[in-house]
Short mmCIF file of C-alpha atoms in Angstrom, two decimals:
data_model
loop_
_atom_site.label_atom_id
_atom_site.label_comp_id
_atom_site.label_asym_id
_atom_site.label_seq_id
_atom_site.Cartn_x
_atom_site.Cartn_y
_atom_site.Cartn_z
CA MET N 1 155.18 130.58 121.62
CA LEU N 2 156.15 127.08 120.44
CA HIS N 3 152.59 126.41 119.25
CA GLN N 4 152.66 129.60 117.17
CA LEU N 5 155.99 128.60 115.63
CA MET N 6 154.66 125.13 114.78
CA SER N 7 151.60 126.65 113.13
CA LEU N 8 153.76 129.01 111.08
CA LEU N 9 156.04 126.18 109.95
CA SER N 10 153.05 124.11 108.90
CA LEU N 11 151.76 126.64 106.38
CA PRO N 12 153.64 125.28 103.31
CA PHE N 13 152.70 121.69 104.18
CA SER N 14 149.02 122.27 104.93
CA ARG N 15 147.87 124.09 101.82
CA ASN N 16 145.19 122.21 99.88
CA LYS N 17 145.15 119.47 102.54
CA LEU N 18 142.20 118.75 104.82
CA SER N 19 142.48 116.92 108.17
CA ILE N 20 139.30 115.15 109.27
CA LEU N 21 139.25 114.14 112.94
CA ASN N 22 137.36 111.07 114.12
CA TYR N 23 135.79 110.96 117.60
CA HIS N 24 133.05 108.80 119.08
CA GLN N 25 132.08 109.60 122.67
CA VAL N 26 132.95 112.68 124.72
CA LEU N 27 132.61 111.50 128.31
CA ALA N 28 131.48 113.60 131.25
CA LYS N 29 134.38 112.12 133.24
CA PRO N 30 137.20 109.66 132.51
CA ASP N 31 136.26 105.98 132.22
CA PRO N 32 139.07 103.49 132.99
CA LEU N 33 137.46 100.90 130.71
CA ARG N 34 137.32 103.42 127.84
CA PRO N 35 140.71 105.17 128.00
CA TRP N 36 140.55 105.93 124.27
CA GLU N 37 137.51 108.19 124.72
CA PRO N 38 138.23 111.84 125.64
CA ASP N 39 136.44 113.27 128.63
CA ARG N 40 135.00 116.79 128.85
CA THR N 41 138.30 118.36 129.95
CA LYS N 42 140.40 116.70 127.26
CA PHE N 43 137.94 117.44 124.47
CA ASP N 44 137.80 121.07 125.61
CA TRP N 45 141.53 121.61 125.14
CA HIS N 46 141.44 119.67 121.86
CA MET N 47 138.85 122.12 120.54
CA ALA N 48 140.65 125.11 122.04
CA LEU N 49 143.82 124.11 120.21
CA LEU N 50 141.97 123.61 116.93
CA SER N 51 140.27 126.97 117.30
CA ARG N 52 143.53 128.75 118.02
CA HIS N 53 145.90 127.12 115.53
CA PHE N 54 143.75 125.58 112.78
CA ARG N 55 140.79 126.50 110.59
CA PRO N 56 137.77 124.39 111.59
CA LEU N 57 135.19 124.11 108.80
CA PRO N 58 131.92 122.27 108.18
CA LEU N 59 132.85 119.09 106.33
CA ILE N 60 130.62 119.65 103.30
CA GLU N 61 131.95 123.22 102.96
CA ALA N 62 135.54 122.03 103.22
CA LEU N 63 134.99 119.51 100.41
CA ASP N 64 133.43 122.20 98.21
CA ARG N 65 136.38 124.50 98.91
CA ILE N 66 138.85 121.78 97.98
CA GLU N 67 137.08 121.51 94.63
CA ASP N 68 137.15 125.25 93.91
CA GLY N 69 140.68 125.78 95.26
CA THR N 70 139.77 128.00 98.22
CA LEU N 71 140.56 125.64 101.11
CA PRO N 72 142.51 127.59 103.75
CA ALA N 73 145.79 126.34 105.19
CA ARG N 74 145.48 124.13 108.30
CA ALA N 75 141.85 123.30 107.49
CA VAL N 76 140.29 120.74 109.84
CA CYS N 77 136.89 119.08 110.29
CA VAL N 78 135.52 117.40 113.42
CA THR N 79 133.40 114.25 113.16
CA LEU N 80 131.84 111.95 115.78
CA ASP N 81 130.53 108.45 115.04
CA ASP N 82 127.56 106.39 116.21
CA GLY N 83 125.14 108.90 117.77
CA TYR N 84 125.98 109.01 121.47
CA LEU N 85 123.86 111.11 123.81
CA ASN N 86 127.02 112.72 125.18
CA ASN N 87 127.61 114.24 121.74
CA LEU N 88 124.60 116.42 122.52
CA GLU N 89 125.04 116.86 126.26
CA VAL N 90 128.84 117.12 126.59
CA ALA N 91 130.41 117.77 123.19
CA LEU N 92 127.95 120.31 121.79
CA PRO N 93 128.48 122.99 124.48
CA ILE N 94 132.24 122.73 123.95
CA LEU N 95 131.90 122.93 120.17
CA ASP N 96 129.66 125.98 120.61
CA ARG N 97 132.14 127.61 122.98
CA TYR N 98 134.86 127.53 120.36
CA GLN N 99 132.49 127.98 117.39
CA ILE N 100 133.62 124.71 115.82
CA PRO N 101 131.28 122.99 113.36
CA ALA N 102 130.99 119.21 113.42
CA THR N 103 129.35 116.21 111.77
CA VAL N 104 127.78 113.36 113.76
CA PHE N 105 127.24 110.05 111.95
CA VAL N 106 124.31 108.17 113.50
CA ALA N 107 123.53 104.43 113.51
CA THR N 108 119.74 104.60 113.78
CA ALA N 109 118.90 101.16 115.23
CA PHE N 110 120.24 102.29 118.60
CA SER N 111 118.01 105.37 118.77
CA GLY N 112 115.22 103.24 120.20
CA GLY N 113 116.92 102.97 123.59
CA ASP N 114 119.31 100.02 123.22
CA ASN N 115 123.03 100.55 123.60
CA MET N 116 125.53 99.43 120.98
CA TRP N 117 126.66 95.84 121.40
CA ASN N 118 130.31 96.75 122.09
CA ASP N 119 129.32 99.21 124.84
CA ARG N 120 127.12 96.55 126.40
CA ILE N 121 130.14 94.23 126.64
CA ILE N 122 132.28 96.92 128.27
CA ASP N 123 129.47 97.84 130.68
CA LEU N 124 128.95 94.19 131.62
CA LEU N 125 132.62 93.83 132.56
CA ALA N 126 132.52 97.15 134.44
CA SER N 127 129.34 96.33 136.36
CA MET N 128 130.23 92.89 137.70
CA LYS N 129 130.33 93.00 141.51
CA THR N 130 131.85 89.54 141.85
CA ASP N 131 135.47 88.61 141.16
CA THR N 132 134.54 86.16 138.36
CA ILE N 133 132.42 86.29 135.23
CA ASP N 134 130.88 83.57 133.06
CA LEU N 135 132.11 84.03 129.48
CA GLU N 136 131.11 80.57 128.28
CA PRO N 137 128.83 82.01 125.52
CA VAL N 138 131.97 83.32 123.80
CA GLY N 139 134.09 80.26 124.60
CA LEU N 140 136.20 81.76 127.38
CA GLY N 141 134.70 79.91 130.35
CA ARG N 142 134.80 81.50 133.78
CA CYS N 143 137.32 84.34 134.07
CA THR N 144 138.75 86.14 137.08
CA LEU N 145 138.18 89.88 137.35
CA ASN N 146 141.08 90.96 139.53
CA SER N 147 141.74 94.45 138.12
CA VAL N 148 140.45 97.19 135.82
CA THR N 149 143.15 96.18 133.35
CA THR N 150 141.86 92.59 133.27
CA ARG N 151 138.30 93.77 132.70
CA ARG N 152 139.41 96.07 129.88
CA GLN N 153 141.48 93.33 128.24
CA LEU N 154 138.61 90.85 128.40
CA ALA N 155 136.21 93.42 126.93
CA ASN N 156 138.58 94.12 124.05
CA GLN N 157 139.10 90.38 123.46
CA ILE N 158 135.36 89.71 123.29
CA ILE N 159 134.73 92.72 121.03
CA SER N 160 137.47 91.60 118.66
CA GLN N 161 136.03 88.09 118.61
CA LEU N 162 132.47 89.20 117.80
CA LYS N 163 133.15 92.23 115.60
CA TYR N 164 133.01 90.43 112.26
CA LEU N 165 129.97 88.27 112.99
CA ALA N 166 126.65 89.15 111.36
CA PHE N 167 125.03 91.80 113.53
CA GLU N 168 122.18 89.45 114.53
CA ASP N 169 124.73 86.92 115.83
CA ARG N 170 126.66 89.62 117.71
CA LEU N 171 123.51 90.76 119.50
CA LYS N 172 122.56 87.17 120.35
CA LYS N 173 125.98 86.52 121.92
CA VAL N 174 125.79 89.70 123.99
CA ASP N 175 122.28 88.81 125.21
CA GLU N 176 123.60 85.38 126.22
CA LEU N 177 126.43 86.98 128.20
CA TYR N 178 123.92 89.12 130.09
CA ALA N 179 121.59 86.18 130.67
CA VAL N 180 124.23 83.97 132.32
CA ASN N 181 125.60 86.77 134.50
CA GLY N 182 122.37 87.99 136.07
CA SER N 183 120.33 91.14 135.61
CA ILE N 184 122.48 94.23 135.15
CA SER N 185 120.99 97.70 134.83
CA GLU N 186 122.00 99.52 131.63
CA THR N 187 122.13 103.29 131.28
CA ARG N 188 121.02 104.67 127.91
CA LYS N 189 123.98 105.97 125.92
CA MET N 190 122.50 106.71 122.50
CA MET N 191 120.42 109.64 121.25
CA ARG N 192 116.73 109.17 120.58
CA PRO N 193 115.23 110.63 117.37
CA VAL N 194 114.14 113.83 119.13
CA GLU N 195 117.69 114.33 120.39
CA VAL N 196 119.18 113.73 116.94
CA ALA N 197 116.80 116.40 115.64
CA LYS N 198 117.84 118.75 118.45
CA LEU N 199 121.51 118.30 117.54
CA SER N 200 120.66 119.02 113.90
CA ARG N 201 118.80 122.21 114.84
CA ALA N 202 121.88 123.32 116.77
CA GLY N 203 123.80 123.38 113.48
CA ILE N 204 125.51 119.98 113.63
CA GLU N 205 125.49 118.08 110.33
CA ILE N 206 123.89 114.65 110.71
CA GLY N 207 125.35 111.87 108.56
CA GLY N 208 124.53 108.23 107.95
CA HIS N 209 126.25 105.28 109.62
CA THR N 210 123.98 102.33 108.64
CA HIS N 211 121.03 101.15 110.70
CA ASN N 212 122.53 98.25 112.70
CA HIS N 213 126.25 99.07 112.34
CA PRO N 214 127.22 95.93 110.36
CA ILE N 215 130.51 95.43 108.56
CA LEU N 216 129.50 96.22 104.97
CA LYS N 217 132.12 94.19 103.15
CA GLY N 218 130.65 90.90 102.00
CA MET N 219 127.01 91.97 102.38
CA THR N 220 124.82 91.52 99.32
CA PRO N 221 123.71 94.63 97.40
CA ASP N 222 120.16 94.20 98.75
CA GLN N 223 121.44 93.96 102.34
CA GLN N 224 123.56 97.06 101.89
CA ARG N 225 120.68 98.97 100.32
CA GLU N 226 118.42 98.07 103.25
CA GLU N 227 120.97 98.99 105.93
CA ILE N 228 122.14 102.24 104.36
CA GLY N 229 118.89 103.35 102.70
CA ARG N 230 116.84 102.79 105.84
CA ASN N 231 119.38 104.73 107.89
CA LYS N 232 119.33 107.64 105.45
CA ALA N 233 115.53 107.76 105.25
CA LEU N 234 115.11 107.73 109.03
CA LEU N 235 117.65 110.49 109.61
CA GLU N 236 116.08 112.68 106.94
CA ALA N 237 112.64 112.14 108.49
CA TRP N 238 113.94 112.99 111.97
CA THR N 239 115.86 116.11 110.96
CA GLY N 240 113.91 117.36 107.97
CA LYS N 241 117.22 117.80 106.13
CA PRO N 242 119.02 115.86 103.39
CA VAL N 243 121.71 113.47 104.62
CA LEU N 244 124.77 114.10 102.46
CA GLY N 245 127.56 112.25 104.26
CA PHE N 246 128.20 108.68 105.38
CA ALA N 247 130.69 106.95 107.69
CA TYR N 248 131.55 103.29 107.14
CA PRO N 249 131.23 101.11 110.27
CA ASN N 250 134.78 100.33 111.43
CA GLY N 251 135.84 101.89 108.14
CA ARG N 252 139.12 100.30 107.06
CA PHE N 253 139.36 99.91 103.31
CA GLY N 254 139.87 96.33 102.19
CA LYS N 255 138.93 94.93 105.60
CA ASP N 256 135.59 96.55 106.40
CA MET N 257 134.51 97.92 103.02
CA ASP N 258 135.57 97.70 99.39
CA THR N 259 134.93 99.33 96.02
CA GLN N 260 131.48 97.72 95.78
CA ASN N 261 130.46 99.42 99.02
CA LEU N 262 131.81 102.76 97.79
CA SER N 263 129.72 102.40 94.64
CA MET N 264 126.60 101.68 96.71
CA ILE N 265 127.08 104.83 98.80
CA ARG N 266 127.41 106.87 95.63
CA ALA N 267 124.32 105.25 94.09
CA LEU N 268 122.21 106.00 97.18
CA GLY N 269 122.74 109.73 96.75
CA PHE N 270 125.41 110.61 99.30
CA ARG N 271 127.93 113.31 98.39
CA TYR N 272 130.82 111.86 100.40
CA ALA N 273 131.82 109.08 102.78
CA VAL N 274 134.54 108.80 105.42
CA SER N 275 136.74 105.88 106.42
CA THR N 276 139.03 105.35 109.42
CA ASP N 277 142.18 105.00 107.32
CA ALA N 278 144.61 107.67 108.48
CA GLY N 279 145.81 110.53 106.32
CA TYR N 280 144.50 113.73 104.81
CA THR N 281 142.19 114.74 101.99
CA THR N 282 143.18 116.56 98.80
CA ARG N 283 141.48 117.35 95.52
CA ASP N 284 142.65 113.94 94.21
CA SER N 285 141.09 111.98 97.09
CA ASP N 286 138.21 109.60 96.50
CA ARG N 287 135.18 111.43 97.92
CA PHE N 288 133.72 108.09 99.00
CA ALA N 289 136.78 106.92 100.95
CA LEU N 290 137.95 110.07 102.77
CA ARG N 291 140.65 109.54 105.37
CA ARG N 292 140.28 110.40 109.07
CA PHE N 293 142.46 110.26 112.15
CA THR N 294 142.69 111.79 115.60
CA PRO N 295 145.83 112.41 117.67
CA TRP N 296 145.09 110.82 121.06
CA ASP N 297 148.00 112.33 122.98
CA ALA N 298 147.36 113.51 126.51
CA ILE N 299 149.61 116.56 126.10
CA ALA N 300 148.61 119.52 123.94
CA LEU N 301 152.04 119.95 122.36
CA LYS N 302 152.12 116.29 121.24
CA PHE N 303 148.56 116.57 119.95
CA HIS N 304 149.56 119.61 117.89
CA ALA N 305 152.72 117.92 116.63
CA ARG N 306 150.82 114.82 115.51
CA MET N 307 148.30 117.00 113.68
CA LEU N 308 151.18 118.53 111.73
CA LEU N 309 152.90 115.19 111.13
CA ASN N 310 149.71 113.94 109.53
CA LEU N 311 149.96 116.82 107.05
CA TRP N 312 153.66 116.31 106.38
CA ALA N 313 153.31 112.56 105.81
CA ASN N 314 152.07 110.99 102.62
CA ALA N 315 148.42 109.96 102.58
CA ALA N 316 149.40 106.32 102.42
CA PRO N 317 146.97 103.68 103.74
CA GLY N 318 147.15 103.45 107.51
CA SER N 319 145.09 103.52 110.66
CA ASP N 320 145.23 105.05 114.07
CA ASP N 321 146.19 102.71 116.89
CA ARG N 322 143.20 103.09 119.18
CA ALA N 323 141.56 100.11 120.77
CA LYS N 324 138.16 100.98 119.29
CA THR N 325 137.01 101.85 115.78
CA PHE N 326 133.28 102.06 116.34
#
């Protein structure tokens, strides 16, 4: 009853406003080193709530409807970044169950079988069977692993330290960490091209996310064109469909991308691009810096309330407070 009342009260505040939700992985089961990622059960009730109290739309359709003034109240779009295999194996059946469209933004370099560098760091910390780890390659020396919390904190510290390096340097540092800590088996986390195509055939929009997932700000125009253009061309070849949308890696305006990057996305033929700055989208929003957020509450009522608060608040620059923005 309370949910219905909240939805009714939101009607005046939600007209002509679009909420775009930002996910990454949808895990088969909870992972203590990735508490920010929803598991199957949590994502299921997220989608059930959206289906019951909001109006889920394909992102490109929602943007068209904003332009022509037909966007319904409580409109929402679901997006997932990076191209994880669990988007196909775990998220897609749930999206289908509730008939919720979605967009998946894929970083194509990782479709060859390698995991993303940040996941490799987390998996290294999770896999260590000893109570110490050698983190000398990142200047931390030998560290004690006495709890899950310690492992998670170290992973976050290393990720933060390497995030703004050139992607070649990030990969080199991660390889060094693996080399000094012995051989550790890695489970593939990312979709291969055939799986990206399968997701596309299932009705999921596939968007661009660069090839190697670099921070775009500060890259030369030629570097940007290579990263983004190569990504777009590969995805279009794999799916046989035009790639219309793009998600900026990390995606915080002023820190991770700037007006030059927005201009490049426009010039390369995309129709829109999404950031990770929190807020909502209106007809006045920059189509190449659309805002996204996701309420990460563990309780449905709080999730619903935060969805509504996002619509009531001004679309001022901001960001969600998760530990990960990949």
